[in-house]
mmCIF file of C-alpha atoms in Angstrom:
data_model
loop_
_atom_site.group_PDB
_atom_site.id
_atom_site.type_symbol
_atom_site.label_atom_id
_atom_site.label_comp_id
_atom_site.label_asym_id
_atom_site.label_seq_id
_atom_site.Cartn_x
_atom_site.Cartn_y
_atom_site.Cartn_z
ATOM 1 C CA MET A 1 -17.950 -20.037 15.399
ATOM 2 C CA ARG A 2 -19.139 -20.901 13.093
ATOM 3 C CA HIS A 3 -21.910 -18.433 12.595
ATOM 4 C CA ALA A 4 -18.536 -15.515 13.409
ATOM 5 C CA GLU A 5 -19.275 -13.700 9.852
ATOM 6 C CA GLU A 6 -23.144 -13.532 9.680
ATOM 7 C CA VAL A 7 -22.272 -10.510 11.732
ATOM 8 C CA THR A 8 -22.768 -6.899 10.380
ATOM 9 C CA PHE A 9 -19.715 -6.118 7.786
ATOM 10 C CA GLY A 10 -18.670 -9.535 8.940
ATOM 11 C CA GLY A 11 -19.020 -12.452 5.376
ATOM 12 C CA SER A 12 -19.824 -10.881 2.213
ATOM 13 C CA ALA A 13 -15.348 -12.080 1.413
ATOM 14 C CA LEU A 14 -15.085 -8.653 -0.727
ATOM 15 C CA ASP A 15 -12.397 -8.802 -3.945
ATOM 16 C CA ARG A 16 -9.950 -5.272 -2.710
ATOM 17 C CA ALA A 17 -8.215 -6.947 -5.970
ATOM 18 C CA ALA A 18 -5.539 -4.784 -3.577
ATOM 19 C CA HIS A 19 -2.449 -5.227 -6.677
ATOM 20 C CA LEU A 20 -4.587 -3.181 -7.989
ATOM 21 C CA ARG A 21 -3.637 -0.357 -5.945
ATOM 22 C CA GLY A 22 -0.585 0.835 -7.608
ATOM 23 C CA ASP A 23 -2.021 1.009 -11.148
ATOM 24 C CA PRO A 24 -2.916 3.980 -12.489
ATOM 25 C CA ALA A 25 -3.832 3.511 -15.649
ATOM 26 C CA GLY A 26 -5.989 0.103 -14.472
ATOM 27 C CA LEU A 27 -7.622 2.348 -12.242
ATOM 28 C CA ALA A 28 -9.107 5.109 -14.877
ATOM 29 C CA ARG A 29 -9.839 2.387 -17.565
ATOM 30 C CA LEU A 30 -12.012 1.310 -14.483
ATOM 31 C CA TRP A 31 -13.043 4.081 -14.000
ATOM 32 C CA ALA A 32 -13.876 4.645 -17.202
ATOM 33 C CA ASP A 33 -15.936 1.809 -16.966
ATOM 34 C CA THR A 34 -19.871 1.476 -17.942
ATOM 35 C CA GLY A 35 -19.899 -1.026 -14.336
ATOM 36 C CA ALA A 36 -18.002 1.389 -12.186
ATOM 37 C CA ARG A 37 -19.783 3.046 -9.807
ATOM 38 C CA VAL A 38 -18.854 5.208 -6.913
ATOM 39 C CA LEU A 39 -20.306 5.766 -2.698
ATOM 40 C CA PRO A 40 -19.881 9.551 -2.125
ATOM 41 C CA LEU A 41 -20.110 10.145 1.578
ATOM 42 C CA TRP A 42 -20.552 13.237 3.232
ATOM 43 C CA ARG A 43 -19.145 13.286 6.975
ATOM 44 C CA GLY A 44 -18.929 10.148 7.673
ATOM 45 C CA LYS A 45 -21.947 9.584 6.720
ATOM 46 C CA PRO A 46 -22.962 7.123 3.801
ATOM 47 C CA LEU A 47 -25.572 8.139 0.632
ATOM 48 C CA PHE A 48 -28.514 6.122 0.945
ATOM 49 C CA HIS A 49 -31.134 4.929 -1.222
ATOM 50 C CA GLY A 50 -34.320 3.707 0.603
ATOM 51 C CA ASP A 51 -32.550 -0.052 2.385
ATOM 52 C CA THR A 52 -29.741 0.371 0.278
ATOM 53 C CA LEU A 53 -26.114 2.195 -0.940
ATOM 54 C CA GLY A 54 -26.622 5.238 -3.068
ATOM 55 C CA TRP A 55 -24.219 3.881 -5.748
ATOM 56 C CA LEU A 56 -23.386 6.650 -8.516
ATOM 57 C CA GLU A 57 -22.169 6.280 -11.514
ATOM 58 C CA ALA A 58 -19.080 7.287 -12.164
ATOM 59 C CA GLY A 59 -19.744 9.704 -15.100
ATOM 60 C CA HIS A 60 -22.049 11.578 -12.302
ATOM 61 C CA ARG A 61 -21.879 14.835 -12.541
ATOM 62 C CA LEU A 62 -21.302 15.146 -8.119
ATOM 63 C CA VAL A 63 -18.440 12.335 -8.549
ATOM 64 C CA ALA A 64 -17.358 12.350 -12.698
ATOM 65 C CA GLY A 65 -14.356 15.709 -10.610
ATOM 66 C CA ARG A 66 -13.028 13.516 -8.005
ATOM 67 C CA ARG A 67 -11.519 10.137 -9.725
ATOM 68 C CA ASP A 68 -8.416 11.564 -8.147
ATOM 69 C CA GLY A 69 -8.644 11.243 -4.363
ATOM 70 C CA ALA A 70 -10.878 8.432 -4.775
ATOM 71 C CA VAL A 71 -10.573 5.192 -3.177
ATOM 72 C CA PHE A 72 -10.772 2.546 -4.714
ATOM 73 C CA LEU A 73 -12.536 -0.345 -3.067
ATOM 74 C CA GLY A 74 -12.788 -3.323 -5.172
ATOM 75 C CA LEU A 75 -14.342 -5.196 -7.539
ATOM 76 C CA GLU A 76 -17.633 -6.349 -7.989
ATOM 77 C CA GLY A 77 -17.214 -9.149 -10.286
ATOM 78 C CA GLU A 78 -15.088 -7.728 -13.746
ATOM 79 C CA ALA A 79 -16.611 -3.326 -12.375
ATOM 80 C CA ALA A 80 -14.581 -1.611 -9.832
ATOM 81 C CA ARG A 81 -16.266 -0.140 -6.247
ATOM 82 C CA PHE A 82 -15.264 3.166 -5.020
ATOM 83 C CA ALA A 83 -15.467 5.774 -2.566
ATOM 84 C CA VAL A 84 -15.101 9.873 -2.385
ATOM 85 C CA ASP A 85 -15.595 12.572 -0.244
ATOM 86 C CA LEU A 86 -17.531 14.744 -0.538
ATOM 87 C CA SER A 87 -17.015 16.997 2.728
ATOM 88 C CA ASP A 88 -16.284 19.759 1.114
ATOM 89 C CA TRP A 89 -20.365 20.557 0.007
ATOM 90 C CA GLU A 90 -22.293 22.589 2.997
ATOM 91 C CA PRO A 91 -25.478 22.041 2.567
ATOM 92 C CA ALA A 92 -28.145 24.799 2.900
ATOM 93 C CA ARG A 93 -29.201 23.714 6.447
ATOM 94 C CA MET A 94 -26.739 22.166 8.692
ATOM 95 C CA PRO A 95 -27.850 19.935 11.207
ATOM 96 C CA ASP A 96 -28.337 20.402 15.045
ATOM 97 C CA THR A 97 -25.091 19.887 16.342
ATOM 98 C CA PRO A 98 -24.862 16.713 17.726
ATOM 99 C CA GLY A 99 -26.138 15.907 21.412
ATOM 100 C CA GLY A 100 -27.915 12.827 21.708
ATOM 101 C CA PHE A 101 -26.657 8.969 21.386
ATOM 102 C CA SER A 102 -27.264 9.164 17.943
ATOM 103 C CA ASP A 103 -27.088 11.118 14.517
ATOM 104 C CA LEU A 104 -30.737 10.964 13.384
ATOM 105 C CA SER A 105 -29.781 13.455 10.781
ATOM 106 C CA GLU A 106 -30.040 13.315 7.094
ATOM 107 C CA GLN A 107 -28.532 15.418 4.343
ATOM 108 C CA ARG A 108 -29.565 16.094 0.642
ATOM 109 C CA HIS A 109 -27.816 17.238 -1.903
ATOM 110 C CA PRO A 110 -29.494 19.286 -4.691
ATOM 111 C CA ASP A 111 -28.165 17.115 -7.315
ATOM 112 C CA LEU A 112 -29.771 14.040 -6.690
ATOM 113 C CA PRO A 113 -33.090 12.733 -6.331
ATOM 114 C CA ASP A 114 -35.213 13.686 -2.908
ATOM 115 C CA THR A 115 -34.258 9.504 -2.463
ATOM 116 C CA HIS A 116 -30.765 9.844 -1.980
ATOM 117 C CA VAL A 117 -29.722 10.727 0.787
ATOM 118 C CA PHE A 118 -26.562 11.171 3.572
ATOM 119 C CA ALA A 119 -27.099 9.455 6.844
ATOM 120 C CA GLU A 120 -25.158 7.943 9.782
ATOM 121 C CA LEU A 121 -23.896 4.851 9.227
ATOM 122 C CA ARG A 122 -24.403 2.991 12.241
ATOM 123 C CA ARG A 123 -28.499 3.473 11.885
ATOM 124 C CA LEU A 124 -28.805 2.149 8.927
ATOM 125 C CA MET A 125 -26.002 -0.254 8.635
ATOM 126 C CA THR A 126 -28.512 -3.169 9.736
ATOM 127 C CA LEU A 127 -31.168 -2.689 6.094
ATOM 128 C CA LEU A 128 -28.306 -3.349 3.739
ATOM 129 C CA GLY A 129 -26.872 -7.046 1.922
ATOM 130 C CA ALA A 130 -23.637 -8.597 3.671
ATOM 131 C CA ARG A 131 -21.647 -6.335 0.340
ATOM 132 C CA ASP A 132 -22.934 -3.559 0.287
ATOM 133 C CA ALA A 133 -22.457 -3.340 4.224
ATOM 134 C CA GLU A 134 -18.274 -4.129 3.956
ATOM 135 C CA LEU A 135 -18.546 -2.088 1.820
ATOM 136 C CA ALA A 136 -20.365 0.941 3.290
ATOM 137 C CA ALA A 137 -17.944 0.414 6.377
ATOM 138 C CA THR A 138 -14.357 -0.035 4.434
ATOM 139 C CA ALA A 139 -15.672 2.850 2.893
ATOM 140 C CA ARG A 140 -16.114 4.776 6.321
ATOM 141 C CA ALA A 141 -12.962 3.632 7.523
ATOM 142 C CA ILE A 142 -10.741 5.080 4.548
ATOM 143 C CA LEU A 143 -12.222 7.850 4.623
ATOM 144 C CA GLY A 144 -11.605 8.815 7.843
ATOM 145 C CA TRP A 145 -8.732 8.395 8.194
ATOM 146 C CA HIS A 146 -7.639 10.366 5.756
ATOM 147 C CA GLN A 147 -9.323 13.361 8.119
ATOM 148 C CA SER A 148 -7.633 11.960 10.758
ATOM 149 C CA HIS A 149 -3.726 11.724 9.092
ATOM 150 C CA ALA A 150 -3.551 14.280 6.889
ATOM 151 C CA PHE A 151 -0.551 14.826 8.402
ATOM 152 C CA CYS A 152 2.620 13.430 8.925
ATOM 153 C CA SER A 153 3.280 11.519 12.611
ATOM 154 C CA ARG A 154 7.465 11.910 11.927
ATOM 155 C CA CYS A 155 8.060 15.376 10.756
ATOM 156 C CA GLY A 156 4.341 17.115 10.547
ATOM 157 C CA ALA A 157 4.688 17.822 7.006
ATOM 158 C CA LYS A 158 1.592 17.219 4.833
ATOM 159 C CA SER A 159 1.415 13.883 3.366
ATOM 160 C CA GLN A 160 0.159 12.768 -0.142
ATOM 161 C CA LEU A 161 -2.217 10.193 -0.462
ATOM 162 C CA SER A 162 -1.569 6.932 -3.067
ATOM 163 C CA MET A 163 -1.756 3.617 -3.733
ATOM 164 C CA ALA A 164 -5.841 3.897 -4.399
ATOM 165 C CA GLY A 165 -6.269 5.791 -0.981
ATOM 166 C CA TRP A 166 -4.763 3.543 0.672
ATOM 167 C CA GLN A 167 -1.084 4.994 1.530
ATOM 168 C CA SER A 168 -0.114 8.521 2.163
ATOM 169 C CA THR A 169 3.332 9.657 1.625
ATOM 170 C CA CYS A 170 5.699 12.547 2.734
ATOM 171 C CA PRO A 171 7.083 14.080 0.281
ATOM 172 C CA ALA A 172 9.363 15.334 3.516
ATOM 173 C CA CYS A 173 10.645 12.686 4.876
ATOM 174 C CA GLY A 174 9.894 10.294 3.045
ATOM 175 C CA GLY A 175 7.191 8.664 5.862
ATOM 176 C CA HIS A 176 5.059 6.263 4.724
ATOM 177 C CA HIS A 177 1.960 5.398 6.580
ATOM 178 C CA PHE A 178 -1.026 2.449 6.385
ATOM 179 C CA PRO A 179 -4.579 3.284 7.453
ATOM 180 C CA ARG A 180 -5.180 2.357 11.722
ATOM 181 C CA THR A 181 -7.034 -0.295 12.405
ATOM 182 C CA ASP A 182 -7.727 -0.598 16.689
ATOM 183 C CA PRO A 183 -7.313 -3.743 18.059
ATOM 184 C CA VAL A 184 -10.164 -3.877 20.499
ATOM 185 C CA ALA A 185 -11.987 -7.286 23.524
ATOM 186 C CA ILE A 186 -15.606 -7.225 24.290
ATOM 187 C CA MET A 187 -16.136 -10.332 26.435
ATOM 188 C CA LEU A 188 -18.835 -12.150 26.963
ATOM 189 C CA ILE A 189 -18.393 -13.329 30.571
ATOM 190 C CA THR A 190 -20.080 -16.318 31.893
ATOM 191 C CA ASP A 191 -20.392 -17.436 35.553
ATOM 192 C CA GLY A 192 -22.680 -20.662 35.415
ATOM 193 C CA ASN A 193 -25.683 -19.717 34.246
ATOM 194 C CA SER A 194 -25.814 -16.183 33.831
ATOM 195 C CA VAL A 195 -23.624 -13.074 31.545
ATOM 196 C CA LEU A 196 -22.308 -10.171 32.757
ATOM 197 C CA VAL A 197 -23.064 -6.571 31.646
ATOM 198 C CA GLY A 198 -22.499 -2.769 31.999
ATOM 199 C CA ARG A 199 -23.152 -0.111 30.866
ATOM 200 C CA SER A 200 -21.212 3.785 29.941
ATOM 201 C CA PRO A 201 -21.925 6.840 31.401
ATOM 202 C CA GLY A 202 -24.224 8.847 29.204
ATOM 203 C CA TRP A 203 -25.117 6.483 27.284
ATOM 204 C CA PRO A 204 -29.046 6.002 26.903
ATOM 205 C CA GLU A 205 -31.437 5.119 29.803
ATOM 206 C CA GLY A 206 -31.631 0.398 29.506
ATOM 207 C CA MET A 207 -28.605 0.781 27.605
ATOM 208 C CA TYR A 208 -26.301 -2.302 28.619
ATOM 209 C CA SER A 209 -23.819 -4.307 27.223
ATOM 210 C CA LEU A 210 -21.407 -6.772 26.817
ATOM 211 C CA LEU A 211 -17.738 -5.603 28.435
ATOM 212 C CA ALA A 212 -14.944 -4.374 26.404
ATOM 213 C CA GLY A 213 -11.818 -1.725 25.957
ATOM 214 C CA PHE A 214 -8.809 -1.934 23.722
ATOM 215 C CA VAL A 215 -6.010 -4.187 23.436
ATOM 216 C CA GLU A 216 -2.815 -2.183 24.261
ATOM 217 C CA PRO A 217 0.434 -2.546 22.780
ATOM 218 C CA GLY A 218 2.557 -5.656 24.355
ATOM 219 C CA GLU A 219 -0.389 -7.638 25.084
ATOM 220 C CA THR A 220 -2.866 -10.815 24.540
ATOM 221 C CA LEU A 221 -6.259 -10.257 23.321
ATOM 222 C CA GLU A 222 -6.430 -12.891 26.604
ATOM 223 C CA ALA A 223 -4.168 -10.567 28.094
ATOM 224 C CA ALA A 224 -6.538 -7.847 27.801
ATOM 225 C CA VAL A 225 -9.631 -9.466 28.329
ATOM 226 C CA ARG A 226 -8.634 -10.665 31.958
ATOM 227 C CA ARG A 227 -7.248 -6.990 32.155
ATOM 228 C CA GLU A 228 -10.530 -5.034 31.373
ATOM 229 C CA VAL A 229 -12.861 -7.331 32.726
ATOM 230 C CA PHE A 230 -11.107 -7.316 36.798
ATOM 231 C CA GLU A 231 -10.507 -3.099 35.923
ATOM 232 C CA GLU A 232 -14.135 -1.813 34.787
ATOM 233 C CA ALA A 233 -15.900 -4.998 37.457
ATOM 234 C CA GLY A 234 -13.590 -5.949 39.560
ATOM 235 C CA ILE A 235 -13.958 -10.070 37.827
ATOM 236 C CA ARG A 236 -11.196 -12.535 37.521
ATOM 237 C CA VAL A 237 -11.452 -14.479 34.662
ATOM 238 C CA GLY A 238 -10.123 -17.524 33.794
ATOM 239 C CA ALA A 239 -10.135 -19.619 30.870
ATOM 240 C CA VAL A 240 -10.185 -17.359 27.375
ATOM 241 C CA GLY A 241 -11.036 -17.956 23.745
ATOM 242 C CA TYR A 242 -11.972 -16.283 20.116
ATOM 243 C CA LEU A 243 -15.530 -15.568 19.125
ATOM 244 C CA ALA A 244 -16.325 -13.672 15.917
ATOM 245 C CA SER A 245 -14.211 -10.409 14.885
ATOM 246 C CA GLN A 246 -16.880 -7.407 13.480
ATOM 247 C CA PRO A 247 -15.406 -4.691 11.696
ATOM 248 C CA TRP A 248 -16.430 -1.209 13.782
ATOM 249 C CA PRO A 249 -15.654 2.537 11.438
ATOM 250 C CA PHE A 250 -16.694 4.490 14.062
ATOM 251 C CA PRO A 251 -13.975 5.179 13.470
ATOM 252 C CA SER A 252 -11.589 2.345 12.762
ATOM 253 C CA SER A 253 -11.839 -0.172 15.753
ATOM 254 C CA LEU A 254 -11.682 -4.031 14.578
ATOM 255 C CA MET A 255 -14.001 -5.707 17.552
ATOM 256 C CA PHE A 256 -12.986 -9.428 18.511
ATOM 257 C CA GLY A 257 -15.340 -11.013 20.325
ATOM 258 C CA CYS A 258 -13.901 -13.171 23.367
ATOM 259 C CA ARG A 259 -15.784 -15.626 26.016
ATOM 260 C CA GLY A 260 -14.347 -16.224 29.332
ATOM 261 C CA VAL A 261 -15.325 -17.450 32.828
ATOM 262 C CA ALA A 262 -15.333 -15.544 35.187
ATOM 263 C CA LEU A 263 -14.052 -16.647 38.598
ATOM 264 C CA ASN A 264 -15.438 -14.886 41.050
ATOM 265 C CA ARG A 265 -19.497 -12.826 41.299
ATOM 266 C CA GLU A 266 -18.642 -9.734 43.428
ATOM 267 C CA ILE A 267 -18.836 -7.228 41.049
ATOM 268 C CA ALA A 268 -16.745 -3.613 42.108
ATOM 269 C CA ILE A 269 -17.025 -1.201 39.297
ATOM 270 C CA ASP A 270 -14.513 1.915 38.250
ATOM 271 C CA PRO A 271 -17.024 3.864 38.500
ATOM 272 C CA ALA A 272 -14.447 5.654 36.351
ATOM 273 C CA GLU A 273 -14.749 3.152 33.141
ATOM 274 C CA ILE A 274 -18.577 2.525 33.912
ATOM 275 C CA GLU A 275 -21.409 3.339 35.504
ATOM 276 C CA ASP A 276 -22.939 0.077 36.141
ATOM 277 C CA ALA A 277 -22.834 -3.833 35.881
ATOM 278 C CA PHE A 278 -24.808 -7.055 36.300
ATOM 279 C CA TRP A 279 -24.765 -10.692 35.900
ATOM 280 C CA ILE A 280 -28.255 -11.466 34.079
ATOM 281 C CA THR A 281 -29.859 -15.299 33.821
ATOM 282 C CA ARG A 282 -30.622 -16.477 29.713
ATOM 283 C CA GLU A 283 -34.277 -16.737 31.741
ATOM 284 C CA GLU A 284 -33.899 -12.691 31.971
ATOM 285 C CA MET A 285 -32.691 -12.779 28.693
ATOM 286 C CA VAL A 286 -35.299 -14.085 26.517
ATOM 287 C CA SER A 287 -37.777 -11.215 28.407
ATOM 288 C CA VAL A 288 -34.190 -8.390 27.132
ATOM 289 C CA PHE A 289 -34.953 -9.503 23.523
ATOM 290 C CA ALA A 290 -38.519 -9.329 24.166
ATOM 291 C CA GLY A 291 -38.026 -5.886 25.268
ATOM 292 C CA GLY A 292 -39.983 -7.120 28.059
ATOM 293 C CA HIS A 293 -37.231 -6.839 31.000
ATOM 294 C CA ASP A 294 -37.493 -3.909 33.115
ATOM 295 C CA ARG A 295 -34.306 -2.985 33.194
ATOM 296 C CA MET A 296 -32.185 -3.913 30.111
ATOM 297 C CA ARG A 297 -33.113 -2.447 26.610
ATOM 298 C CA PRO A 298 -32.824 -4.998 23.757
ATOM 299 C CA PRO A 299 -28.774 -4.749 22.421
ATOM 300 C CA ARG A 300 -28.758 -2.577 19.301
ATOM 301 C CA LYS A 301 -28.900 -4.998 16.076
ATOM 302 C CA GLY A 302 -25.985 -4.578 14.279
ATOM 303 C CA ALA A 303 -23.228 -4.244 16.944
ATOM 304 C CA ILE A 304 -20.933 -7.207 17.499
ATOM 305 C CA ALA A 305 -22.374 -7.686 21.272
ATOM 306 C CA GLY A 306 -26.159 -8.092 20.071
ATOM 307 C CA PHE A 307 -24.364 -11.179 18.283
ATOM 308 C CA LEU A 308 -22.531 -12.470 20.627
ATOM 309 C CA LEU A 309 -25.503 -12.205 23.511
ATOM 310 C CA TRP A 310 -28.240 -13.903 21.061
ATOM 311 C CA ASN A 311 -25.278 -16.341 19.849
ATOM 312 C CA TRP A 312 -25.327 -17.019 23.569
ATOM 313 C CA LEU A 313 -29.122 -16.977 24.544
ATOM 314 C CA ALA A 314 -30.111 -20.088 21.356
ATOM 315 C CA ASP A 315 -26.891 -21.758 22.543
ATOM 316 C CA ARG A 316 -24.618 -21.502 19.281
ATOM 317 C CA LEU A 317 -20.922 -20.746 20.717
ATOM 318 C CA ASP A 318 -19.361 -23.328 19.014
#
């Protein structure tokens, strides 16, 4: 797919400079450089300054003492980009326990201007340019891995981070652990001029998407597409092809966008998997994107499902 890397979080060609992760002295020099910038995250929320990321100088008092725990994200030209976790900060007023589909709350740190807020990346991701989007997704995914994998999965001992945040090592058994990425197949299944959409229980009213599911151990992408579509909607799938991928750091998935051709049209949903599914034509999808469909609201901006549907509608899946 020629437009594959136009998807949110894709296509910025970040220089991750992985060879520097094992060079503590070199990283210390990069941190001390005047061009170094640090992205703080609070409980998974990056710092925003308007419609851009809220990068801080490495010497800023909010991050200056956190170099040892910083994640090295890569290089912007000759200057380093890092991320640090500020989850130990307790705001004067904590956000209400999230009860909706997305977190609309914002947090302001007293050491920063009021124009700087910690906000949910999923809500503001489409505001960012390609480079900042990739950096934010990387930072959120790696820091999320730190929080969920603080202990050795072999023996249970507390692990120690190394390689600029990209590896953890167990001091008890010597086990090495690396960031986790979960493969997910998301499927654009067509029958002639129609595409299959579905919704999960608990989604906002009118929200539908492409069917999706985790790829299981020992399974190909093609097999996962066929299995998931049949399990969720009772549709058999023939030919399967790859379209595009999207890092999805909520918390640690890689979405593999695939297309497939349906072999039958009769839908039989599994209520344990999804709440509803239906076929929608290209003509109807025009009204969906225009916000005028009586059953389906426009796809969420930034997610690969909407990206694939838009390109299908525009006949740009080649």
